[in-house]
Amino acid sequence: MPQAAVVTITSKALPSILVIDDTHDNIRLLSDCLKPNFEILAANNGEKGLAIARRFKPDLILLDIMMPGLNGYDVCEDLKSDPETADIPVIFLTALYESNDEYKGLKAGAVDYISK
């Protein structure tokens, strides 16, 4: 998989969603489902996701937890500690399904937690 972040900008007239996931198929599936009604931004790791979030200030972030480098919890905590991105809602979309995982995600600042 290429290391470059995937960024698709169509028009700011649509609400924007940033998808941060290290699995290309997950990014593609979410993008295909959401594209008709949302502007989709995407990153394949936490570092790139943070950079895109700071630059474009999306309306919502869908965030995976298990990623190399910065995991989703770290990304969420970083976003919430920055006044420029603190108000962007984050929803974890992850394969982790234990209640402790959900608790940790909500404690990190996510507004919701969805198990795949």
PDB file of C-alpha atoms in Angstrom:
ATOM      1  CA  MET A   1       0.000   0.000   0.000  1.00  0.00           C
ATOM      2  CA  PRO A   2       1.392   3.464  -0.837  1.00  0.00           C
ATOM      3  CA  GLN A   3       2.604   5.525   2.125  1.00  0.00           C
ATOM      4  CA  ALA A   4       1.046   8.782   0.908  1.00  0.00           C
ATOM      5  CA  ALA A   5      -2.091  10.014   2.595  1.00  0.00           C
ATOM      6  CA  VAL A   6      -5.230   9.917   0.509  1.00  0.00           C
ATOM      7  CA  VAL A   7      -6.973  13.270   0.361  1.00  0.00           C
ATOM      8  CA  THR A   8     -10.016  13.888  -1.781  1.00  0.00           C
ATOM      9  CA  ILE A   9     -11.337  17.426  -1.839  1.00  0.00           C
ATOM     10  CA  THR A  10     -14.493  18.036  -3.808  1.00  0.00           C
ATOM     11  CA  SER A  11     -16.294  21.016  -2.316  1.00  0.00           C
ATOM     12  CA  LYS A  12     -16.617  22.537   1.149  1.00  0.00           C
ATOM     13  CA  ALA A  13     -20.357  22.729   0.463  1.00  0.00           C
ATOM     14  CA  LEU A  14     -20.618  19.161   1.791  1.00  0.00           C
ATOM     15  CA  PRO A  15     -19.823  18.195   5.405  1.00  0.00           C
ATOM     16  CA  SER A  16     -16.403  16.552   5.609  1.00  0.00           C
ATOM     17  CA  ILE A  17     -15.406  13.268   7.215  1.00  0.00           C
ATOM     18  CA  LEU A  18     -11.828  12.210   7.843  1.00  0.00           C
ATOM     19  CA  VAL A  19     -11.302   8.436   7.840  1.00  0.00           C
ATOM     20  CA  ILE A  20      -8.112   7.307   9.598  1.00  0.00           C
ATOM     21  CA  ASP A  21      -7.435   3.593   9.132  1.00  0.00           C
ATOM     22  CA  ASP A  22      -4.347   1.596   8.185  1.00  0.00           C
ATOM     23  CA  THR A  23      -6.379  -0.827   6.071  1.00  0.00           C
ATOM     24  CA  HIS A  24      -6.930   0.439   2.535  1.00  0.00           C
ATOM     25  CA  ASP A  25     -10.058  -1.703   2.033  1.00  0.00           C
ATOM     26  CA  ASN A  26     -11.698  -0.129   5.095  1.00  0.00           C
ATOM     27  CA  ILE A  27     -10.958   3.359   3.803  1.00  0.00           C
ATOM     28  CA  ARG A  28     -12.354   2.472   0.385  1.00  0.00           C
ATOM     29  CA  LEU A  29     -15.508   0.876   1.806  1.00  0.00           C
ATOM     30  CA  LEU A  30     -16.270   3.830   4.064  1.00  0.00           C
ATOM     31  CA  SER A  31     -15.473   6.314   1.306  1.00  0.00           C
ATOM     32  CA  ASP A  32     -17.743   4.541  -1.171  1.00  0.00           C
ATOM     33  CA  CYS A  33     -20.596   4.491   1.338  1.00  0.00           C
ATOM     34  CA  LEU A  34     -20.222   8.110   2.419  1.00  0.00           C
ATOM     35  CA  LYS A  35     -19.146   9.885  -0.796  1.00  0.00           C
ATOM     36  CA  PRO A  36     -22.563  10.799  -2.119  1.00  0.00           C
ATOM     37  CA  ASN A  37     -23.340  12.956   0.907  1.00  0.00           C
ATOM     38  CA  PHE A  38     -19.958  13.904   2.384  1.00  0.00           C
ATOM     39  CA  GLU A  39     -16.556  15.185   1.377  1.00  0.00           C
ATOM     40  CA  ILE A  40     -14.131  12.379   2.287  1.00  0.00           C
ATOM     41  CA  LEU A  41     -10.590  12.859   3.525  1.00  0.00           C
ATOM     42  CA  ALA A  42      -8.482   9.833   4.391  1.00  0.00           C
ATOM     43  CA  ALA A  43      -5.205   8.884   6.031  1.00  0.00           C
ATOM     44  CA  ASN A  44      -3.578   5.490   6.414  1.00  0.00           C
ATOM     45  CA  ASN A  45      -1.870   6.206   9.751  1.00  0.00           C
ATOM     46  CA  GLY A  46      -2.258   8.353  12.838  1.00  0.00           C
ATOM     47  CA  GLU A  47       0.469  10.869  12.038  1.00  0.00           C
ATOM     48  CA  LYS A  48      -0.994  11.667   8.627  1.00  0.00           C
ATOM     49  CA  GLY A  49      -4.478  11.767  10.130  1.00  0.00           C
ATOM     50  CA  LEU A  50      -3.397  14.394  12.657  1.00  0.00           C
ATOM     51  CA  ALA A  51      -1.830  16.511   9.906  1.00  0.00           C
ATOM     52  CA  ILE A  52      -4.963  16.336   7.753  1.00  0.00           C
ATOM     53  CA  ALA A  53      -7.232  17.086  10.729  1.00  0.00           C
ATOM     54  CA  ARG A  54      -5.192  20.172  11.613  1.00  0.00           C
ATOM     55  CA  ARG A  55      -5.093  21.413   8.021  1.00  0.00           C
ATOM     56  CA  PHE A  56      -8.683  20.772   6.911  1.00  0.00           C
ATOM     57  CA  LYS A  57     -10.673  20.731  10.203  1.00  0.00           C
ATOM     58  CA  PRO A  58     -13.171  18.025   9.157  1.00  0.00           C
ATOM     59  CA  ASP A  59     -16.677  17.929  10.574  1.00  0.00           C
ATOM     60  CA  LEU A  60     -16.211  14.349  11.856  1.00  0.00           C
ATOM     61  CA  ILE A  61     -13.382  11.843  12.244  1.00  0.00           C
ATOM     62  CA  LEU A  62     -13.851   8.067  11.941  1.00  0.00           C
ATOM     63  CA  LEU A  63     -10.827   6.550  13.640  1.00  0.00           C
ATOM     64  CA  ASP A  64      -9.413   3.039  13.865  1.00  0.00           C
ATOM     65  CA  ILE A  65      -7.562   2.065  17.052  1.00  0.00           C
ATOM     66  CA  MET A  66      -5.079  -0.604  16.011  1.00  0.00           C
ATOM     67  CA  MET A  67      -2.580   1.114  13.718  1.00  0.00           C
ATOM     68  CA  PRO A  68       1.211   1.080  13.558  1.00  0.00           C
ATOM     69  CA  GLY A  69       2.894   4.141  15.009  1.00  0.00           C
ATOM     70  CA  LEU A  70       0.330   6.281  16.781  1.00  0.00           C
ATOM     71  CA  ASN A  71      -2.677   4.180  17.734  1.00  0.00           C
ATOM     72  CA  GLY A  72      -6.186   5.597  17.665  1.00  0.00           C
ATOM     73  CA  TYR A  73      -6.281   6.346  21.387  1.00  0.00           C
ATOM     74  CA  ASP A  74      -3.128   8.466  21.050  1.00  0.00           C
ATOM     75  CA  VAL A  75      -4.507  10.249  17.990  1.00  0.00           C
ATOM     76  CA  CYS A  76      -7.769  11.031  19.769  1.00  0.00           C
ATOM     77  CA  GLU A  77      -6.001  12.336  22.866  1.00  0.00           C
ATOM     78  CA  ASP A  78      -3.737  14.500  20.702  1.00  0.00           C
ATOM     79  CA  LEU A  79      -6.741  15.928  18.826  1.00  0.00           C
ATOM     80  CA  LYS A  80      -8.603  16.674  22.055  1.00  0.00           C
ATOM     81  CA  SER A  81      -5.582  18.398  23.636  1.00  0.00           C
ATOM     82  CA  ASP A  82      -5.217  20.826  20.700  1.00  0.00           C
ATOM     83  CA  PRO A  83      -7.639  23.795  20.836  1.00  0.00           C
ATOM     84  CA  GLU A  84      -7.727  23.847  17.011  1.00  0.00           C
ATOM     85  CA  THR A  85      -9.105  20.276  16.780  1.00  0.00           C
ATOM     86  CA  ALA A  86     -10.620  19.665  20.225  1.00  0.00           C
ATOM     87  CA  ASP A  87     -14.191  20.269  19.040  1.00  0.00           C
ATOM     88  CA  ILE A  88     -14.065  17.836  16.110  1.00  0.00           C
ATOM     89  CA  PRO A  89     -16.186  14.804  17.037  1.00  0.00           C
ATOM     90  CA  VAL A  90     -14.339  11.488  16.885  1.00  0.00           C
ATOM     91  CA  ILE A  91     -16.016   8.101  16.488  1.00  0.00           C
ATOM     92  CA  PHE A  92     -13.884   5.028  16.948  1.00  0.00           C
ATOM     93  CA  LEU A  93     -14.594   2.395  14.302  1.00  0.00           C
ATOM     94  CA  THR A  94     -12.587  -0.640  15.355  1.00  0.00           C
ATOM     95  CA  ALA A  95     -12.320  -4.411  15.572  1.00  0.00           C
ATOM     96  CA  LEU A  96     -11.844  -4.127  19.342  1.00  0.00           C
ATOM     97  CA  TYR A  97     -15.087  -4.979  21.109  1.00  0.00           C
ATOM     98  CA  GLU A  98     -14.370  -5.375  24.828  1.00  0.00           C
ATOM     99  CA  SER A  99     -16.049  -2.948  27.229  1.00  0.00           C
ATOM    100  CA  ASN A 100     -12.614  -1.867  28.515  1.00  0.00           C
ATOM    101  CA  ASP A 101     -11.651  -0.863  24.967  1.00  0.00           C
ATOM    102  CA  GLU A 102     -14.821   1.179  24.614  1.00  0.00           C
ATOM    103  CA  TYR A 103     -14.273   2.812  28.004  1.00  0.00           C
ATOM    104  CA  LYS A 104     -10.709   3.732  27.042  1.00  0.00           C
ATOM    105  CA  GLY A 105     -11.921   5.213  23.732  1.00  0.00           C
ATOM    106  CA  LEU A 106     -14.611   7.320  25.340  1.00  0.00           C
ATOM    107  CA  LYS A 107     -12.190   8.421  28.046  1.00  0.00           C
ATOM    108  CA  ALA A 108      -9.762   9.537  25.294  1.00  0.00           C
ATOM    109  CA  GLY A 109     -12.474  11.911  24.068  1.00  0.00           C
ATOM    110  CA  ALA A 110     -14.471  10.026  21.444  1.00  0.00           C
ATOM    111  CA  VAL A 111     -18.184  10.732  21.185  1.00  0.00           C
ATOM    112  CA  ASP A 112     -18.979   7.152  20.193  1.00  0.00           C
ATOM    113  CA  TYR A 113     -17.399   3.734  19.761  1.00  0.00           C
ATOM    114  CA  ILE A 114     -18.487   1.297  17.065  1.00  0.00           C
ATOM    115  CA  SER A 115     -17.129  -2.261  16.821  1.00  0.00           C
ATOM    116  CA  LYS A 116     -16.699  -3.625  13.282  1.00  0.00           C
TER     117      LYS A 116
END
